[in-house]
PDB file of C-alpha atoms in Angstrom:
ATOM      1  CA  UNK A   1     132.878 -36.216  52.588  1.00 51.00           C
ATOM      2  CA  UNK A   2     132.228 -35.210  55.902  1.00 65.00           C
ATOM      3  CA  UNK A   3     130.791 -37.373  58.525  1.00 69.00           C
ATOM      4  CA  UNK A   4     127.820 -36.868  60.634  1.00 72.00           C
ATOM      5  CA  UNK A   5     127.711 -36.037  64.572  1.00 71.00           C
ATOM      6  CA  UNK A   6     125.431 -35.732  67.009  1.00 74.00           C
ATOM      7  CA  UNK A   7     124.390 -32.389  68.463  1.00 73.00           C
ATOM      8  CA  UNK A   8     126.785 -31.647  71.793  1.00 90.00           C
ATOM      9  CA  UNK A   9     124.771 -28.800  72.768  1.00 95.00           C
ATOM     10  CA  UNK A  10     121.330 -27.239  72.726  1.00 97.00           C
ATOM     11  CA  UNK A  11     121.014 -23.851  74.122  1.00 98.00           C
ATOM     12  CA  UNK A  12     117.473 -21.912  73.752  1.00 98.00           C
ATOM     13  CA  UNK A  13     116.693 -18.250  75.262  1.00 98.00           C
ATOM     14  CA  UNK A  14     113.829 -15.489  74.434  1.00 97.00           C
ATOM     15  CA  UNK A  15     113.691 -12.160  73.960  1.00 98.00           C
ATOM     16  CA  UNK A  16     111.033  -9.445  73.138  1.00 98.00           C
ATOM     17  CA  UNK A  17     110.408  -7.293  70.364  1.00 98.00           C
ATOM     18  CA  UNK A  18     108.642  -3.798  70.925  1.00 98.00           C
ATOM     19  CA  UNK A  19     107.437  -2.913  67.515  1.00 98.00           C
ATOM     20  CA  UNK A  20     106.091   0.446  66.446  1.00 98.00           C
ATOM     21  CA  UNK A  21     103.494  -0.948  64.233  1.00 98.00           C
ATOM     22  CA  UNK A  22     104.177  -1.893  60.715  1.00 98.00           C
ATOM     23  CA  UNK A  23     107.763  -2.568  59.618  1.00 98.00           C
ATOM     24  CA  UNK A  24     111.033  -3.916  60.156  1.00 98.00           C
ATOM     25  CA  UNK A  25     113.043  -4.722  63.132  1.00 98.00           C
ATOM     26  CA  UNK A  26     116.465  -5.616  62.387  1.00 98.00           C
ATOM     27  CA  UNK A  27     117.237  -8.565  65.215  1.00 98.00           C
ATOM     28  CA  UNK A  28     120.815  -9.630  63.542  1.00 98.00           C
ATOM     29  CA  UNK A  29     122.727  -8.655  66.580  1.00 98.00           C
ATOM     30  CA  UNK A  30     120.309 -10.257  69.348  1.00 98.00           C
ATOM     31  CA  UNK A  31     120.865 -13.531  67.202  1.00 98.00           C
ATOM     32  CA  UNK A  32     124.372 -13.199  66.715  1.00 98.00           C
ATOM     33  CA  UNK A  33     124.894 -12.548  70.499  1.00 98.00           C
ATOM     34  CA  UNK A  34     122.784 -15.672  71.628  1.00 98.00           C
ATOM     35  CA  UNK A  35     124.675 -17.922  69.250  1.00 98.00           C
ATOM     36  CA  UNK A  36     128.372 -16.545  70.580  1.00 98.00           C
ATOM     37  CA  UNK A  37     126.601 -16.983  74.272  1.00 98.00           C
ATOM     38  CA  UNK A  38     125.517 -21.124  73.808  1.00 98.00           C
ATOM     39  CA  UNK A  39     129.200 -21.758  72.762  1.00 97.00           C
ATOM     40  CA  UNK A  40     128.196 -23.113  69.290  1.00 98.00           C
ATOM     41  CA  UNK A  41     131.143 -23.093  67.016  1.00 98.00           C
ATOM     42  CA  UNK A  42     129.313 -25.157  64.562  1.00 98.00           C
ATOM     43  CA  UNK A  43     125.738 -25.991  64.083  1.00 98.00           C
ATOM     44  CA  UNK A  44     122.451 -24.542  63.037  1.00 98.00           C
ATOM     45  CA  UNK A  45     120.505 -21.524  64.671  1.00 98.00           C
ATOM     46  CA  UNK A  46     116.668 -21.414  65.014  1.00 98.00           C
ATOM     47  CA  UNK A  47     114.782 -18.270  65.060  1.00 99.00           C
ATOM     48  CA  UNK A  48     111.407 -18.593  65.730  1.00 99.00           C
ATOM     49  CA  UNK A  49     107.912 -16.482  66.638  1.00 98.00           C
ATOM     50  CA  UNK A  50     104.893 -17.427  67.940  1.00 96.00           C
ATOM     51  CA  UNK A  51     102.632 -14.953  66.713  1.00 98.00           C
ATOM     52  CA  UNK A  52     100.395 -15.067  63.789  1.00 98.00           C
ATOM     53  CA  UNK A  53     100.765 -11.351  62.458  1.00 98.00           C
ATOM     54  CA  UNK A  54     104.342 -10.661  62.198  1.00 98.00           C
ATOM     55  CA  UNK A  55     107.072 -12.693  60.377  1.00 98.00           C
ATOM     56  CA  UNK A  56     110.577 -13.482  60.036  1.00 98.00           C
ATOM     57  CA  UNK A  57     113.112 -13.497  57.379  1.00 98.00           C
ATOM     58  CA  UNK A  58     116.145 -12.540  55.922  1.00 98.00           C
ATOM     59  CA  UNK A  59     116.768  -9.106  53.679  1.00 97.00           C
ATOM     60  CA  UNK A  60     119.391  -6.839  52.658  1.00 96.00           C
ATOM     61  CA  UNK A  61     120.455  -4.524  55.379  1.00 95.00           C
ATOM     62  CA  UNK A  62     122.347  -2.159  53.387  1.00 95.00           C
ATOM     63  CA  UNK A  63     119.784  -0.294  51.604  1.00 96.00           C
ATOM     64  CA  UNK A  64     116.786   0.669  53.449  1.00 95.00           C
ATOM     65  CA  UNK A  65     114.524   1.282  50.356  1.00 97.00           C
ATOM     66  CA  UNK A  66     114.517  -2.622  49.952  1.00 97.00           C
ATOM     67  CA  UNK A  67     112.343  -2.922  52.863  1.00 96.00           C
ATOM     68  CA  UNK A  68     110.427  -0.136  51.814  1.00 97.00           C
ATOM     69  CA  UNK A  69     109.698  -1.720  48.568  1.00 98.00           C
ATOM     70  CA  UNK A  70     108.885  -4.763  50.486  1.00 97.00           C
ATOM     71  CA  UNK A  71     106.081  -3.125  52.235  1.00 97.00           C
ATOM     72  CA  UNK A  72     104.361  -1.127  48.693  1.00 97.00           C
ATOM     73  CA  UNK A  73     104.841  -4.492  46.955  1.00 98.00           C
ATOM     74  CA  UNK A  74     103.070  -5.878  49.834  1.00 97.00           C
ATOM     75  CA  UNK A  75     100.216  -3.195  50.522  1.00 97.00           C
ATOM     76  CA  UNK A  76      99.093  -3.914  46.567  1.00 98.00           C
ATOM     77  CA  UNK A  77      99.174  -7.722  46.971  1.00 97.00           C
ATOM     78  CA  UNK A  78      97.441  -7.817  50.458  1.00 98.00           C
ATOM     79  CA  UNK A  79      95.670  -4.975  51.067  1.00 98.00           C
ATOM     80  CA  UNK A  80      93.916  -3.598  54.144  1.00 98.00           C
ATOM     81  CA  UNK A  81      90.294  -3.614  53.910  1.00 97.00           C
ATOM     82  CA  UNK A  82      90.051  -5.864  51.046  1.00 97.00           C
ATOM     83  CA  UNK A  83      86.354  -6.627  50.789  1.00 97.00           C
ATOM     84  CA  UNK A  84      87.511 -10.248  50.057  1.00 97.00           C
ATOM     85  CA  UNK A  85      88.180 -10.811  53.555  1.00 97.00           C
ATOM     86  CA  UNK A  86      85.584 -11.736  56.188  1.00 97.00           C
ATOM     87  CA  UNK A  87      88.265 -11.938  59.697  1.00 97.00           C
ATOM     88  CA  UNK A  88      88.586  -8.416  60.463  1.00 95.00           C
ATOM     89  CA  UNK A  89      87.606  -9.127  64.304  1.00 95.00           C
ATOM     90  CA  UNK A  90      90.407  -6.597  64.942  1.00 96.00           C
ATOM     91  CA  UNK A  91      90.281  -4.023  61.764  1.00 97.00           C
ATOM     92  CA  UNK A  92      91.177  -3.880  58.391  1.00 98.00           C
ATOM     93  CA  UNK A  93      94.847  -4.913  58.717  1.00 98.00           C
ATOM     94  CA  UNK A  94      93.625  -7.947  60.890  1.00 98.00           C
ATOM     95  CA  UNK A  95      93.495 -10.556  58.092  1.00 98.00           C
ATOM     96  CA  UNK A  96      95.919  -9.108  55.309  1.00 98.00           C
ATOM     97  CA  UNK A  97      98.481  -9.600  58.650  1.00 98.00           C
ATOM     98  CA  UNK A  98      97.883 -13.138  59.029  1.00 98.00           C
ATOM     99  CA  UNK A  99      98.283 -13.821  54.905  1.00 98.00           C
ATOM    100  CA  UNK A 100     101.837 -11.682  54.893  1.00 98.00           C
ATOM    101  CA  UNK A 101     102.656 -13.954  58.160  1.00 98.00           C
ATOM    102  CA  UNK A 102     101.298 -17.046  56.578  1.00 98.00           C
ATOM    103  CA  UNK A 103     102.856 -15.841  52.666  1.00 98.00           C
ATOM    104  CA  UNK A 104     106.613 -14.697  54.620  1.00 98.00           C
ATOM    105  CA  UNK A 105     106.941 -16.898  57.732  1.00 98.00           C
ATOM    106  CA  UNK A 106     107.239 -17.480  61.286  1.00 98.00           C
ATOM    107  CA  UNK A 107     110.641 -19.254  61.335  1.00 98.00           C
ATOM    108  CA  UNK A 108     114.219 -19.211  60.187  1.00 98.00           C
ATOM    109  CA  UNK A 109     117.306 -21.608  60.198  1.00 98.00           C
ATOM    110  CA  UNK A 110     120.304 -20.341  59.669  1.00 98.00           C
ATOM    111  CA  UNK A 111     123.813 -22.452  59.457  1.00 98.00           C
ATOM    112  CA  UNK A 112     126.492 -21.644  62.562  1.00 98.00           C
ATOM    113  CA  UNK A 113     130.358 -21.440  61.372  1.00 98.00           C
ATOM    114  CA  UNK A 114     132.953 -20.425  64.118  1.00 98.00           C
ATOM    115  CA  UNK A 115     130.018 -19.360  66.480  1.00 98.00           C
ATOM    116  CA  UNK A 116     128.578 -17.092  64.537  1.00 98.00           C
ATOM    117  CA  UNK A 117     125.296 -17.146  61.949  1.00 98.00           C
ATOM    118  CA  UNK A 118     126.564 -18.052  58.656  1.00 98.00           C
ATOM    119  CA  UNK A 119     124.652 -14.639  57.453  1.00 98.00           C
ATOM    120  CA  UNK A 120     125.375 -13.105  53.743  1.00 97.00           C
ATOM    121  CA  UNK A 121     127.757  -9.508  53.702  1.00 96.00           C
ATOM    122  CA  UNK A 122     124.118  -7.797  52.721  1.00 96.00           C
ATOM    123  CA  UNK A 123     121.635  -9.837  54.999  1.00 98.00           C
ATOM    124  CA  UNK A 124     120.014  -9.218  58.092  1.00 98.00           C
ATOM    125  CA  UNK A 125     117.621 -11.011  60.046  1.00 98.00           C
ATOM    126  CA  UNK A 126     113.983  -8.896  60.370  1.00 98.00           C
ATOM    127  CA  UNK A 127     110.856  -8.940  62.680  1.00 98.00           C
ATOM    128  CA  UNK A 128     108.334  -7.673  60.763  1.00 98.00           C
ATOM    129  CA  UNK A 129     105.285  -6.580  62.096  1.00 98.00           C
ATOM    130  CA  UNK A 130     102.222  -6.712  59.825  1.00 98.00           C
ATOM    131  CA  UNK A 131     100.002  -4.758  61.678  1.00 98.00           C
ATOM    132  CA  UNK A 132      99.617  -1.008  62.047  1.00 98.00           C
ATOM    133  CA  UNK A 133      99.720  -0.669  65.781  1.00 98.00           C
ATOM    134  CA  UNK A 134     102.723  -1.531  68.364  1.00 98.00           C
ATOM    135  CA  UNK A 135     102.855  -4.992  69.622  1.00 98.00           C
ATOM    136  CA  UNK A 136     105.255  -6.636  71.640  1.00 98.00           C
ATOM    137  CA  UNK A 137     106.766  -9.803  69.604  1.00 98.00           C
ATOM    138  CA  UNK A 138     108.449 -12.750  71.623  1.00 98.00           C
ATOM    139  CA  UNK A 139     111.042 -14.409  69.453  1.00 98.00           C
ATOM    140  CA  UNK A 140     112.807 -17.925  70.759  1.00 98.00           C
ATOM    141  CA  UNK A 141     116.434 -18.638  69.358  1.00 98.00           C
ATOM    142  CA  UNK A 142     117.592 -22.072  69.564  1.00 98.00           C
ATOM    143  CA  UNK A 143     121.248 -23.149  68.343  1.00 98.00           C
ATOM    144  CA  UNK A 144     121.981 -26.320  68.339  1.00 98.00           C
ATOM    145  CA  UNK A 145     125.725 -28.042  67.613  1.00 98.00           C
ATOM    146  CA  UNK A 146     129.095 -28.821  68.664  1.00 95.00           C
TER     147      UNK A 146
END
């Protein structure tokens, strides 16, 4: 059994994401390279956005079509326009964003080994934007560890 130790180091940064409207932004590298810059060897990276109409998570990266299928399977369960909503302040892809946000997430942890995110051989870590037009998407990565 391993013991427990206190966090040595806590190193946070930003960066911005210029989207081109609905879809994926692969970020795995910008993470990667902000955990090798803090000097974590072993810890726990947080990736994090403050918006309310784009998400975060984790996906294969070796087959494009998964995302794709992402996005149909998404489109039939939250549609644009659905009469059901009432927020459409800012069109018909203004609610259905916040519910794929809300349904997906704003946040991820991810486990550092050897200063590096502890990622599967098929993942990669996506931005992705829920609404139809560009936005620029700030994303905070804190890593935290010895």
């Amino acid at each position: 059994m391993s013991r427990a130790t206190p966090a040595e180091h806590v190193a946070q940064h930003g960066f911005t994401v210029h989207t081109r409207g609905r879809g994926f932004s692969e970020i795995s590298d910008k993470v990667a390279g902000l955990v090798a810059a803090s000097g974590v060897q072993t810890g726990i990276v947080n990736v994090f956005t403050a918006h309310t109409s784009c998400s975060l998570l984790i996906s294969e990266n070796a087959d494009p079509s998964v995302r794709g299928d992402l996005e149909r399977w998404f489109a039939r369960a939250v549609p644009d326009g659905d009469p059901i909503f009432q927020h459409d302040a800012e069109g018909p892809d203004d609610m259905p964003s916040h519910v794929r946000a809300i349904l997906t997430g704003v946040s991820l942890t991810i486990p550092v080994h050897g200063g590096k995110p502890q990622l599967g051989m098929w993942q990669g870590i996506y931005l992705w934007e829920h609404r139809m037009d560009p936005h620029q998407r700030k994303v905070v990565v804190t890593v935290l560890g010895h």
